[in-house]
Coordinates of C-alpha atoms in Angstrom, one line a residue:
M85 CA 0.0 0.0 0.0
E86 CA 1.6 3.3 -1.1
K87 CA 0.9 5.7 1.7
D88 CA 1.5 8.8 -0.4
I89 CA -1.0 7.7 -3.0
V90 CA -3.6 6.8 -0.4
S91 CA -3.3 10.2 1.4
N92 CA -3.3 12.1 -1.9
V93 CA -6.5 10.3 -3.0
F94 CA -8.1 10.9 0.4
F95 CA -7.4 14.7 0.3
S96 CA -8.3 15.1 -3.3
D97 CA -11.9 15.2 -2.1
N98 CA -12.7 19.0 -1.9
E99 CA -14.8 18.6 1.3
R100 CA -11.9 17.1 3.1
Y101 CA -9.5 19.7 1.6
A102 CA -11.8 22.5 2.8
D103 CA -11.9 20.9 6.3
I104 CA -8.1 21.1 6.5
I105 CA -8.1 24.8 5.4
N106 CA -10.9 25.7 7.9
G107 CA -9.6 23.5 10.7
V108 CA -5.8 24.1 10.5
G109 CA -5.7 27.4 8.7
C110 CA -8.8 29.2 10.1
N111 CA -8.9 27.8 13.7
G112 CA -12.0 25.7 13.0
I113 CA -14.0 28.5 11.6
P114 CA -15.8 27.4 8.3
F115 CA -14.7 30.1 6.0
V116 CA -14.6 28.0 2.8
K117 CA -16.8 25.2 1.2
G118 CA -15.5 22.3 -0.7
E119 CA -17.7 23.1 -3.7
D120 CA -15.9 26.4 -4.2
L121 CA -12.4 25.0 -4.3
Q122 CA -10.6 24.9 -7.7
E123 CA -8.0 22.2 -8.4
Q124 CA -4.7 23.6 -9.6
D125 CA -1.7 22.2 -11.5
T126 CA 0.7 20.7 -9.0
R127 CA 3.8 21.2 -11.2
S128 CA 6.4 23.7 -9.9
V129 CA 8.7 24.9 -12.6
L130 CA 12.0 25.9 -11.0
G131 CA 14.3 28.4 -12.8
K132 CA 14.0 29.6 -16.3
F133 CA 13.7 27.5 -19.4
A134 CA 17.0 26.6 -21.1
F135 CA 17.6 25.2 -24.6
R136 CA 19.2 21.8 -24.4
G137 CA 19.2 20.0 -27.7
K138 CA 15.7 20.1 -29.1
G139 CA 13.0 22.0 -27.4
K140 CA 12.9 23.8 -24.0
K141 CA 13.8 22.1 -20.7
A142 CA 13.4 23.2 -17.1
A143 CA 13.5 21.7 -13.6
V144 CA 10.0 20.6 -12.7
K145 CA 8.9 19.3 -9.3
Y146 CA 5.5 18.1 -8.2
R147 CA 3.9 19.1 -4.9
D148 CA 1.2 16.8 -3.5
L149 CA -2.0 18.9 -3.8
M150 CA -3.0 22.5 -4.5
R151 CA -6.3 24.3 -4.5
K152 CA -7.4 27.9 -5.4
T153 CA -9.6 28.9 -2.5
P154 CA -12.1 31.8 -2.5
F155 CA -12.3 34.2 0.5
G156 CA -15.0 36.7 -0.4
M157 CA -13.8 38.6 -3.4
N158 CA -10.3 37.4 -3.1
F159 CA -8.4 34.0 -3.4
A160 CA -5.6 32.2 -1.6
M161 CA -3.6 29.3 -3.0
V162 CA -3.4 26.5 -0.4
G163 CA -1.2 23.5 -0.8
I164 CA -1.1 20.2 1.2
E165 CA 2.0 18.1 1.6
N166 CA 1.6 14.6 3.1
Q167 CA 4.8 13.6 5.0
E168 CA 5.5 10.3 6.8
K169 CA 9.3 10.8 7.4
I170 CA 11.1 13.9 8.7
D171 CA 12.7 15.8 5.9
Y172 CA 15.2 18.1 7.5
A173 CA 15.4 20.3 4.4
V174 CA 11.6 20.4 3.8
V175 CA 11.6 24.2 4.4
L176 CA 13.6 24.6 1.1
R177 CA 11.2 22.3 -0.8
V178 CA 8.1 24.1 0.4
M179 CA 9.6 27.5 -0.1
G180 CA 10.5 26.4 -3.6
Y181 CA 6.9 25.3 -4.3
D182 CA 5.5 28.5 -3.0
V183 CA 8.0 30.7 -4.8
A184 CA 7.2 28.8 -8.0
E185 CA 3.5 29.5 -7.5
Y186 CA 4.1 33.2 -7.0
E187 CA 6.3 33.2 -10.2
R188 CA 3.5 31.4 -12.1
Q189 CA 1.1 34.1 -11.1
A190 CA 3.6 36.9 -11.9
S191 CA 4.2 35.3 -15.3
A192 CA 0.5 35.5 -16.1
I193 CA 0.4 39.1 -15.0
R194 CA 3.4 40.0 -17.3
K195 CA 1.5 38.6 -20.3
K196 CA -1.5 40.8 -19.6
V197 CA 0.6 43.9 -18.8
R198 CA 2.6 43.7 -22.0
K199 CA -0.6 43.0 -24.0
D200 CA -2.2 46.1 -22.6
H201 CA 0.7 48.5 -22.1
K202 CA -1.1 51.9 -22.3
G203 CA 0.0 54.3 -19.5
L204 CA 2.8 52.1 -18.2
T205 CA 6.0 53.5 -16.8
D206 CA 9.3 52.3 -18.2
G207 CA 9.8 50.1 -15.2
E208 CA 6.3 48.6 -15.4
Y209 CA 6.7 47.8 -19.1
L210 CA 10.2 46.5 -18.7
Y211 CA 9.4 44.1 -15.8
G212 CA 5.8 43.4 -16.7
F213 CA 4.4 44.3 -13.3
R214 CA 2.2 47.3 -12.5
R215 CA 2.5 49.3 -9.4
N216 CA -0.9 48.0 -8.3
S217 CA -0.4 44.4 -9.5
R218 CA -1.0 41.8 -6.7
L219 CA -0.5 38.1 -6.3
F220 CA -2.8 35.7 -4.4
P221 CA -1.4 34.7 -1.0
T222 CA 0.1 31.1 -1.0
V223 CA 0.4 28.8 2.0
T224 CA 1.3 25.1 2.3
F225 CA 0.3 22.8 5.2
I226 CA 2.5 19.8 5.9
L227 CA 0.5 16.9 7.4
Y228 CA 3.1 14.8 9.2
Y229 CA 2.0 11.3 10.2
G230 CA 5.3 9.9 11.6
E231 CA 5.6 8.4 15.0
E232 CA 8.9 10.2 15.7
E233 CA 8.3 13.7 17.1
W234 CA 9.0 16.4 14.5
N235 CA 12.5 17.8 15.4
G236 CA 13.2 19.4 12.1
A237 CA 13.3 23.2 11.4
R238 CA 10.1 25.1 11.0
D239 CA 11.6 28.0 9.3
L240 CA 14.5 29.0 7.0
H241 CA 16.6 30.4 9.9
G242 CA 16.4 26.9 11.5
I243 CA 18.7 25.5 8.8
L244 CA 21.1 28.5 8.4
D245 CA 24.4 28.7 10.2
F246 CA 24.6 32.0 11.9
T247 CA 27.9 31.3 13.8
G248 CA 29.8 34.5 14.1
I249 CA 27.2 36.5 12.2
P250 CA 26.4 39.8 14.0
E251 CA 22.8 39.9 15.4
F252 CA 22.0 43.1 13.4
L253 CA 23.0 41.3 10.2
K254 CA 21.1 38.2 11.1
D255 CA 17.9 40.3 11.6
K256 CA 18.2 41.4 8.0
V257 CA 18.4 37.8 6.6
S258 CA 14.8 37.1 5.4
N259 CA 13.1 34.2 7.1
Y260 CA 10.5 31.8 5.8
Q261 CA 8.1 29.9 8.0
I262 CA 6.6 26.5 7.3
H263 CA 3.5 24.9 8.9
V264 CA 3.9 21.4 10.2
I265 CA 0.8 19.6 11.6
E266 CA 1.8 16.6 13.7
V267 CA -1.3 14.4 13.3
R268 CA -0.3 12.0 16.1
K269 CA 0.0 15.0 18.6
L270 CA -3.3 16.7 17.8
Q271 CA -5.1 17.4 21.0
D272 CA -8.4 18.7 19.6
T273 CA -9.8 17.1 16.4
S274 CA -13.3 18.7 16.9
I275 CA -12.1 21.4 14.5
F276 CA -12.6 19.0 11.7
K277 CA -16.2 18.4 10.4
T278 CA -15.7 15.6 7.9
D279 CA -14.2 12.1 8.3
V280 CA -10.8 13.7 8.5
K281 CA -11.6 13.7 12.3
Q282 CA -12.2 10.0 12.4
V283 CA -9.1 9.3 10.4
F284 CA -6.8 11.6 12.4
D285 CA -8.3 10.2 15.7
C286 CA -7.4 6.6 14.6
I287 CA -3.9 7.6 13.7
R288 CA -3.4 9.5 17.0
L289 CA -4.5 6.5 19.1
S290 CA -3.0 3.8 16.9
K291 CA -0.4 2.7 19.5
D292 CA -3.0 2.1 22.2
K293 CA -5.4 -0.7 21.0
D294 CA -7.7 -0.3 24.0
K295 CA -8.2 3.5 23.4
L296 CA -8.6 2.8 19.7
W297 CA -11.3 0.2 20.4
N298 CA -13.1 2.6 22.8
L299 CA -12.9 5.4 20.2
I300 CA -14.4 3.4 17.4
Q301 CA -17.1 1.9 19.6
G302 CA -18.1 5.3 20.9
D303 CA -18.5 7.0 17.5
A304 CA -21.3 5.9 15.2
A305 CA -19.4 7.3 12.2
Y306 CA -17.1 4.3 12.2
K307 CA -20.0 2.0 11.4
A308 CA -20.2 3.5 7.9
L309 CA -16.8 4.9 7.1
D310 CA -16.0 6.0 3.6
E311 CA -13.7 3.5 1.8
E312 CA -11.1 6.1 1.1
A313 CA -11.0 7.0 4.9
C314 CA -10.7 3.3 5.7
D315 CA -7.7 3.1 3.3
M316 CA -6.1 6.0 5.2
V317 CA -6.6 4.3 8.6
A318 CA -5.2 1.0 7.3
A319 CA -2.2 2.8 5.8
Y320 CA -1.2 4.7 8.9
V321 CA -2.5 2.8 11.9
G322 CA 0.1 0.0 11.6
S323 CA -1.6 -3.2 10.5
G324 CA -1.7 -2.1 6.9
E325 CA -2.9 -4.7 4.4
K326 CA -4.1 -7.0 7.1
M327 CA -6.4 -4.4 8.5
L328 CA -7.6 -3.5 5.1
K329 CA -8.6 -7.1 4.3
K330 CA -10.5 -7.4 7.5
M331 CA -12.4 -4.2 7.1
R332 CA -13.3 -4.8 3.4
K333 CA -15.1 -7.9 4.5
H334 CA -17.6 -5.5 6.1
K335 CA -18.0 -3.2 3.1
K336 CA -21.4 -2.3 1.7
G337 CA -22.2 0.4 -0.9
G338 CA -18.7 2.1 -0.6
K339 CA -19.0 2.3 3.2
V340 CA -17.1 0.1 5.7
D341 CA -18.1 -1.0 9.1
M342 CA -14.8 -0.3 10.8
C343 CA -16.1 -1.4 14.2
Q344 CA -16.6 -5.0 13.0
G345 CA -13.4 -5.0 11.0
L346 CA -11.3 -3.9 14.0
K347 CA -13.1 -6.4 16.2
D348 CA -12.0 -9.2 13.8
L349 CA -8.5 -7.8 13.6
L350 CA -8.1 -7.6 17.4
A351 CA -9.5 -11.1 17.8
D352 CA -6.8 -12.4 15.3
E353 CA -4.1 -10.5 17.1
R354 CA -5.1 -12.0 20.5
A355 CA -5.1 -15.5 18.9
E356 CA -1.7 -14.9 17.4
G357 CA -0.4 -13.7 20.8
K358 CA -1.6 -16.9 22.4
A359 CA -0.1 -19.0 19.7
E360 CA 3.2 -17.2 20.0
G361 CA 3.3 -17.6 23.7
K362 CA 2.7 -21.3 23.5
A363 CA 5.3 -21.7 20.8
E364 CA 7.9 -19.9 23.0
A365 CA 6.9 -22.2 25.9
V366 CA 7.6 -25.3 23.7
I367 CA 11.0 -24.1 22.8
D368 CA 11.7 -23.2 26.4
L369 CA 10.9 -26.8 27.6
L370 CA 13.0 -28.3 24.9
S371 CA 16.0 -26.2 26.0
D372 CA 16.2 -28.5 29.1
H373 CA 17.6 -31.1 26.6
G374 CA 20.0 -28.7 24.9
P375 CA 19.6 -26.0 22.2
A376 CA 16.9 -26.6 19.6
S377 CA 18.1 -26.2 16.0
E378 CA 17.1 -23.1 14.1
P379 CA 15.0 -25.0 11.5
L380 CA 13.0 -26.6 14.4
K381 CA 12.5 -23.3 16.1
K382 CA 11.3 -21.8 12.9
V383 CA 8.7 -24.6 12.4
I384 CA 7.4 -24.2 16.0
M385 CA 7.2 -20.4 15.8
K386 CA 5.4 -20.5 12.5
E387 CA 2.6 -22.7 13.8
K388 CA -0.6 -20.7 14.6
D389 CA -3.0 -23.5 15.5
V390 CA -3.3 -23.2 19.3
E391 CA -4.5 -26.9 19.6
V392 CA -1.5 -28.2 17.7
L393 CA 0.8 -26.1 20.0
R394 CA -1.0 -27.4 23.1
R395 CA -0.2 -31.0 22.0
W396 CA 3.4 -30.0 21.3
L397 CA 3.6 -28.4 24.7
K398 CA 2.6 -31.7 26.4
M399 CA 5.0 -33.7 24.2
A400 CA 7.9 -31.3 25.0
A401 CA 7.2 -31.7 28.8
T402 CA 7.4 -35.6 28.6
A403 CA 10.0 -36.1 25.9
E404 CA 13.4 -37.5 27.0
S405 CA 15.3 -35.7 24.2
I406 CA 14.8 -33.2 21.3
E407 CA 15.1 -36.1 18.9
E408 CA 12.2 -37.9 20.6
F409 CA 10.1 -34.7 20.4
Q410 CA 10.7 -34.3 16.7
E411 CA 9.7 -38.0 16.1
K412 CA 6.5 -37.5 17.9
M413 CA 5.8 -34.2 16.0

């Protein structure tokens, strides 16, 4: 299961995208609606075009998601980056994305300015930017799902070496802030109004199976969770494909009964835990007759049938040697 693909598909839904903008960007106040968002090209062209052989070539990078978002009579450009591992240079990547977006807007303005150049000053015509030309604000939210606490820089200054640089000069070095949302550390998910809340809650509590079970049992939304949300939970909670298979057994009409799916998964895990404990007990009893071979240990540990392991346990307790045990097996 490719986590970046799963998360990009999940947030490609405009209602969820708007939920992130409202929840993270606007402190839970519902400023925007999903129906009003406009999908944007995620390509970021870095630097100017250069002729290399035939045709034009340029450095192109792809951000995860981008939407043009209306705020009254104005717009803002809002990007989402899904991150599982800490990228200690992510500030440069995000800054590059945002600068490329501003340059894209400025390029469109230049074309218009030079097409309608009446009344322009020399500087306005030369640089293709009027005194009153304006760009749409651009912001990127980094959704970080990793278990390790984010200890990377959150601004440009955080990766610059200011050793020996006078403070008054440091103050003149422009900074650039990034916005990292540590999903596993979120304290209040009530700011989200879509199934983003259910997904983030599952990821937050994924390491505590008892709390996860209580969460799912206490929220009716988990009885009919959207399939894309189910994929997100399976991708980041930890059981991956195994969880996905269990949950999809309880799918109907594009909705998944996650309560029943998790119940099946936990039952399997408990059974596996019992089997593993009995297998270890068999090996421990055999150690009284000397070390068991690695192939034998492997066979014993791979056995998941509790009844078979129970018989082996009795045999190991009465066998006079490891060889006798193997014969009886």
